[in-house]
XYZ file of N, CA and C in Angstrom:
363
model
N 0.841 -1.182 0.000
C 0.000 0.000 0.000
C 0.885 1.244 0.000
N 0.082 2.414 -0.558
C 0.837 3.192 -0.730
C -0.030 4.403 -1.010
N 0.064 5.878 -0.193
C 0.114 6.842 -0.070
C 0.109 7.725 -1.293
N -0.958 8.383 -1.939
C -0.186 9.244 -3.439
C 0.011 10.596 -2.702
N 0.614 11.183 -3.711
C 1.378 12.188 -3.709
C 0.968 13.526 -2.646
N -0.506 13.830 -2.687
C -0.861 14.739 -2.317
C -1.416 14.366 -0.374
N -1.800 12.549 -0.016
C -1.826 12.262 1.300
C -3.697 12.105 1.050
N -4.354 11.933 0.080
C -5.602 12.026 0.271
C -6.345 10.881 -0.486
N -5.637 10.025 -1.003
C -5.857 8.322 -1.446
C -4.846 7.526 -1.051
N -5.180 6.068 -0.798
C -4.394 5.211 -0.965
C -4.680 4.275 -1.640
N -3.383 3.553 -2.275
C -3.587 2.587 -3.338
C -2.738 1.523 -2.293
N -3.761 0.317 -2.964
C -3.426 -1.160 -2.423
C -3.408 -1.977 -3.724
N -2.423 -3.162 -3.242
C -2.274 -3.683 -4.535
C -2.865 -5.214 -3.765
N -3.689 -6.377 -4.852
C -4.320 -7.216 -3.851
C -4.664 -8.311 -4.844
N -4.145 -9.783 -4.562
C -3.738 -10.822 -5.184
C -4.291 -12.426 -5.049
N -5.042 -12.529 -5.627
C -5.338 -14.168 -5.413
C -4.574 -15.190 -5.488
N -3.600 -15.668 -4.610
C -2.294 -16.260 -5.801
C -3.136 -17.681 -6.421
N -4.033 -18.565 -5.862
C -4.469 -19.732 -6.215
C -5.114 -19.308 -7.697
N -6.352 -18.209 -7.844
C -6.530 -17.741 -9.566
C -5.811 -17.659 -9.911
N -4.837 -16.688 -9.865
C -4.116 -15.662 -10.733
C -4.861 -14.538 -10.816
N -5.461 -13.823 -10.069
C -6.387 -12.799 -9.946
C -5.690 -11.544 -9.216
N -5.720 -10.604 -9.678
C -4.956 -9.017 -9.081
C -5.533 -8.351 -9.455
N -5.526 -6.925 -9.206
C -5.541 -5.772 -9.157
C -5.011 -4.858 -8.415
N -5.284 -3.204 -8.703
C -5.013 -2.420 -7.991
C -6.165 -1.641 -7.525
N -5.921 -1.076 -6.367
C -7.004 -0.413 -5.635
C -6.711 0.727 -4.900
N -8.107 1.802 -5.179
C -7.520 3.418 -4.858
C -8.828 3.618 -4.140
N -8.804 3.955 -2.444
C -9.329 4.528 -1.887
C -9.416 6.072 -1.184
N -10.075 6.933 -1.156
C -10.310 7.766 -0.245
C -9.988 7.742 0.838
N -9.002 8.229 1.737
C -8.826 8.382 2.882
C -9.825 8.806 4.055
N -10.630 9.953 2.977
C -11.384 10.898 4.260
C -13.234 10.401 4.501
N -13.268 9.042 3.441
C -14.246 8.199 3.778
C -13.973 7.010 3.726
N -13.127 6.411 3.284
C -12.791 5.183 3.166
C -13.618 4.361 1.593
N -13.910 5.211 0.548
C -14.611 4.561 -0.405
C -13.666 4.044 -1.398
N -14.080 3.248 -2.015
C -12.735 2.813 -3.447
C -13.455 3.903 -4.489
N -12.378 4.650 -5.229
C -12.390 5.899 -6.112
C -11.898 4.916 -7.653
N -11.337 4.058 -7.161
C -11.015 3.500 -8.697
C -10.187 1.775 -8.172
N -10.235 1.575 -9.249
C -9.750 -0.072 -9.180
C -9.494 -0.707 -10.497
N -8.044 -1.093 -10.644
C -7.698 -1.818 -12.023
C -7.116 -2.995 -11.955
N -8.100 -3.807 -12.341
C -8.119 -5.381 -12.913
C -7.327 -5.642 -14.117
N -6.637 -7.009 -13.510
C -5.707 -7.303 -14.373
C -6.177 -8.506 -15.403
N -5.994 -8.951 -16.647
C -6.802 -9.694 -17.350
C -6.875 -11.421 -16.928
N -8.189 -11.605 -16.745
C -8.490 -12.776 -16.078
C -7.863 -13.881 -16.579
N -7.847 -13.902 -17.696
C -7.305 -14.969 -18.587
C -5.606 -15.208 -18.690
N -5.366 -14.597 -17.845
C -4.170 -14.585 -17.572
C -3.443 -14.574 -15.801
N -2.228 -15.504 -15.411
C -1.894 -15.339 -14.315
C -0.868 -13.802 -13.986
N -1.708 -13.266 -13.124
C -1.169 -12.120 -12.600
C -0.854 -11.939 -10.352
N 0.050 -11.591 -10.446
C 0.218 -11.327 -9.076
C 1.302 -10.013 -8.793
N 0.238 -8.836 -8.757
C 0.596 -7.683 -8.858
C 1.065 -7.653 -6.979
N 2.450 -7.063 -7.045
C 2.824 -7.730 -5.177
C 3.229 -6.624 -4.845
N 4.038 -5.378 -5.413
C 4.214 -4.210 -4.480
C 3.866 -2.752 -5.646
N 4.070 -2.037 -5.116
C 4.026 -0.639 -5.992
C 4.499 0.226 -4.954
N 4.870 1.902 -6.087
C 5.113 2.882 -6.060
C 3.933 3.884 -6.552
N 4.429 5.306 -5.614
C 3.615 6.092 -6.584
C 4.265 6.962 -7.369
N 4.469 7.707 -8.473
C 5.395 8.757 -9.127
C 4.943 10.102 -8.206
N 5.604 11.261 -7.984
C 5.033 12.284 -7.607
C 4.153 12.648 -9.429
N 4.281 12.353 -9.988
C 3.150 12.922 -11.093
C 1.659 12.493 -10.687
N 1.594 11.109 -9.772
C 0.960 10.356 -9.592
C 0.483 8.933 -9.860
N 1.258 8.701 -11.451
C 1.614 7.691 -12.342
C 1.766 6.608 -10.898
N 0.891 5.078 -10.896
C 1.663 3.859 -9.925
C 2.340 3.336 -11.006
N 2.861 2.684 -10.336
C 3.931 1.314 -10.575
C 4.202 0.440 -10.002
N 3.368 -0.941 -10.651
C 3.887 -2.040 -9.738
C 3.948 -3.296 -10.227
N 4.312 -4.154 -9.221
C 5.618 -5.278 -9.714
C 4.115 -6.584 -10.567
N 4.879 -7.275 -11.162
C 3.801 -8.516 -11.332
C 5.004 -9.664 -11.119
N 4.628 -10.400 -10.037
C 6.119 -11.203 -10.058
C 5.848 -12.269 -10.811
N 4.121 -12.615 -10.989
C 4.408 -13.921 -12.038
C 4.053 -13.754 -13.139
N 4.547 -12.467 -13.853
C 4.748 -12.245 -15.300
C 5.788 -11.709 -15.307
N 6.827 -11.155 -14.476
C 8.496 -10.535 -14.345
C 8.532 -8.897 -15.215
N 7.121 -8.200 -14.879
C 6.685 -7.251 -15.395
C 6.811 -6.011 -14.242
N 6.826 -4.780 -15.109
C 6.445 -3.721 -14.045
C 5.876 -3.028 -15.037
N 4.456 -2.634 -14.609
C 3.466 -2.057 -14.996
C 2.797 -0.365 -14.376
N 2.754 0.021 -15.434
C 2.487 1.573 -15.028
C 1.380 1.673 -15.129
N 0.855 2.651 -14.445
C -1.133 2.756 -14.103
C -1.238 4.767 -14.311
N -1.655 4.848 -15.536
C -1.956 6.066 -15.580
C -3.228 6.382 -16.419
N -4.020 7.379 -15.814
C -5.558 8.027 -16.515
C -6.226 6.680 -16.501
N -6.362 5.747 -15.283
C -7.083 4.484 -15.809
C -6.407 3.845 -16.575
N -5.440 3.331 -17.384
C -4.925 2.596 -17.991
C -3.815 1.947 -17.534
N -3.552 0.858 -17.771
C -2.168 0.457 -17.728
C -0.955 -0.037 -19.367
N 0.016 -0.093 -18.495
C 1.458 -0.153 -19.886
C 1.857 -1.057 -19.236
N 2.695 -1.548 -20.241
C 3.813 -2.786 -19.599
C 5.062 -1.411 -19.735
N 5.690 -1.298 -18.822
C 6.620 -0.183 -18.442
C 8.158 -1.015 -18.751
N 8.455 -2.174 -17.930
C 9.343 -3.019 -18.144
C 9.016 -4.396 -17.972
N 9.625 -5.581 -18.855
C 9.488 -6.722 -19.188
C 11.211 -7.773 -19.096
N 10.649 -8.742 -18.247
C 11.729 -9.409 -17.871
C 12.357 -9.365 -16.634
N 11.618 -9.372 -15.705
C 12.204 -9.312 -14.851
C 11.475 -10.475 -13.868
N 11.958 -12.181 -13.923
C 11.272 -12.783 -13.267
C 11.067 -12.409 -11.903
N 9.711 -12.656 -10.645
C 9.892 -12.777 -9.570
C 9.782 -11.522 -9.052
N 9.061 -10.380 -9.724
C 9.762 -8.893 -9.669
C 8.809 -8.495 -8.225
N 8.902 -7.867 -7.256
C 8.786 -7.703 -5.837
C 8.716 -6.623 -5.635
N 9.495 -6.278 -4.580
C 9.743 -4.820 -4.289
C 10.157 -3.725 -5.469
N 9.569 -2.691 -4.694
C 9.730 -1.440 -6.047
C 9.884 -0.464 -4.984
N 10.135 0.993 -5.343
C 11.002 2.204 -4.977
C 11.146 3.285 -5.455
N 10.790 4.483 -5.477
C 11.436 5.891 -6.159
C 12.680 6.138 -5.504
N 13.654 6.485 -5.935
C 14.708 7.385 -5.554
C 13.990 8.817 -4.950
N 14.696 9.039 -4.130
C 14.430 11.037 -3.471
C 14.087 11.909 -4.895
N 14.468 11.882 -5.852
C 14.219 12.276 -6.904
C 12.940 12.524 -7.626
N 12.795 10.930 -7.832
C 12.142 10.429 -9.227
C 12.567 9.844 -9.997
N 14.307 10.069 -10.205
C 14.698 9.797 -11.621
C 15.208 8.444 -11.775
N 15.224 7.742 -10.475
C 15.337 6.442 -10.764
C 14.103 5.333 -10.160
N 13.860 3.704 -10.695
C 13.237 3.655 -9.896
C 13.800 2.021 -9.484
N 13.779 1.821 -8.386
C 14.312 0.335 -7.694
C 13.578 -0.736 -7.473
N 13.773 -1.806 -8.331
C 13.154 -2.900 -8.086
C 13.890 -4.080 -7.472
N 13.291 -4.914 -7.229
C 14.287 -6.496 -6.634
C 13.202 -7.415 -7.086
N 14.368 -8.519 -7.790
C 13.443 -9.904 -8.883
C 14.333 -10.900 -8.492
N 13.773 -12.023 -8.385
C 14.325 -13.196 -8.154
C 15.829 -13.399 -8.696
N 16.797 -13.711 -8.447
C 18.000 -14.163 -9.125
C 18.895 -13.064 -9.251
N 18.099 -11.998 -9.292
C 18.888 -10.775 -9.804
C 18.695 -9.506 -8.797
N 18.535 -9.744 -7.412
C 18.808 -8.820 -6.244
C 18.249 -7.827 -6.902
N 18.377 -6.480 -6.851
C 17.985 -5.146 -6.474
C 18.402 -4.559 -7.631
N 17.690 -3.907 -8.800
C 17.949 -3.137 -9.797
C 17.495 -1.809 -10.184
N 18.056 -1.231 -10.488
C 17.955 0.729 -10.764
C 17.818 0.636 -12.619
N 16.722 1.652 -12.648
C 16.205 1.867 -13.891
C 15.914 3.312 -13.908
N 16.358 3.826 -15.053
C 16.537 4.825 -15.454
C 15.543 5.295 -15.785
N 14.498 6.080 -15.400
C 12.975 6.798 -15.521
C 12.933 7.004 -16.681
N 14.189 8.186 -17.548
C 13.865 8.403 -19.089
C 14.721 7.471 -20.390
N 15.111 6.659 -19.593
C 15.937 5.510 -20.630
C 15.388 4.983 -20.037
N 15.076 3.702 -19.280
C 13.852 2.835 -19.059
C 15.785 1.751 -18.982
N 16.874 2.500 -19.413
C 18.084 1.699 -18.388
C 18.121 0.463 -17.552
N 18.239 -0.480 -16.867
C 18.525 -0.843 -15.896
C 19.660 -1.506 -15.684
N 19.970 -1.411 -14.712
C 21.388 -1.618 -14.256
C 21.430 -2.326 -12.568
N 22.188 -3.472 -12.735
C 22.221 -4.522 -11.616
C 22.751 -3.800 -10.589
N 22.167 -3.699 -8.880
C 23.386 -2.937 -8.133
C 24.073 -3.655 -7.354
């Protein structure tokens, strides 16, 4: 779970592992209602396990059993980066300009926000 930018939603990320069933989820703080929610395609195994938020507001988060990191913007999602089995934890730098993930086999990696870069640390 995770806090956006301004302190007045939170997004949860929330996983069936036996389906393959995920999504993401954006509530209201100051009632507790869900404001939005994005489903990941049924027909497919998904297990969306951590996220970030961008200060733009843009999320980002991991799918470890597709080795994906997926961006969530205006309602939509992107495949942002591909290949990364096992992908877990995620991270902004103090910045923005980088962002930190950790995937099975391959410890803790930094990706370059406007080269989409990554680099083993």
């Amino acid at each position: 779970m995770k806090l956006d930018g301004a302190g007045k939603t939170i997004w949860a990320a929330a996983s069936e592992e036996e389906s393959g069933r995920s999504g993401l989820f954006r509530f209201d703080l100051s009632n507790g209602k869900l404001v939005e929610k994005q489903l990941m395609p049924e027909d497919e195994r998904h297990l969306l396990n951590d996220l970030d938020v961008a200060a733009n507001g843009d999320v980002y988060a991991t799918d470890t059993v597709a080795g994906t990191i997926y961006r969530f913007h205006d309602k939509q999602r992107e495949e942002f980066l591909t290949g990364l089995p096992g992908a877990n934890g995620i991270a902004f730098s103090g910045d923005g300009k980088n962002l930190y993930v950790s995937s099975s086999g391959r410890g803790v990696s930094v990706i370059d926000m406007k080269t989409k870069a990554l680099t083993v640390v």
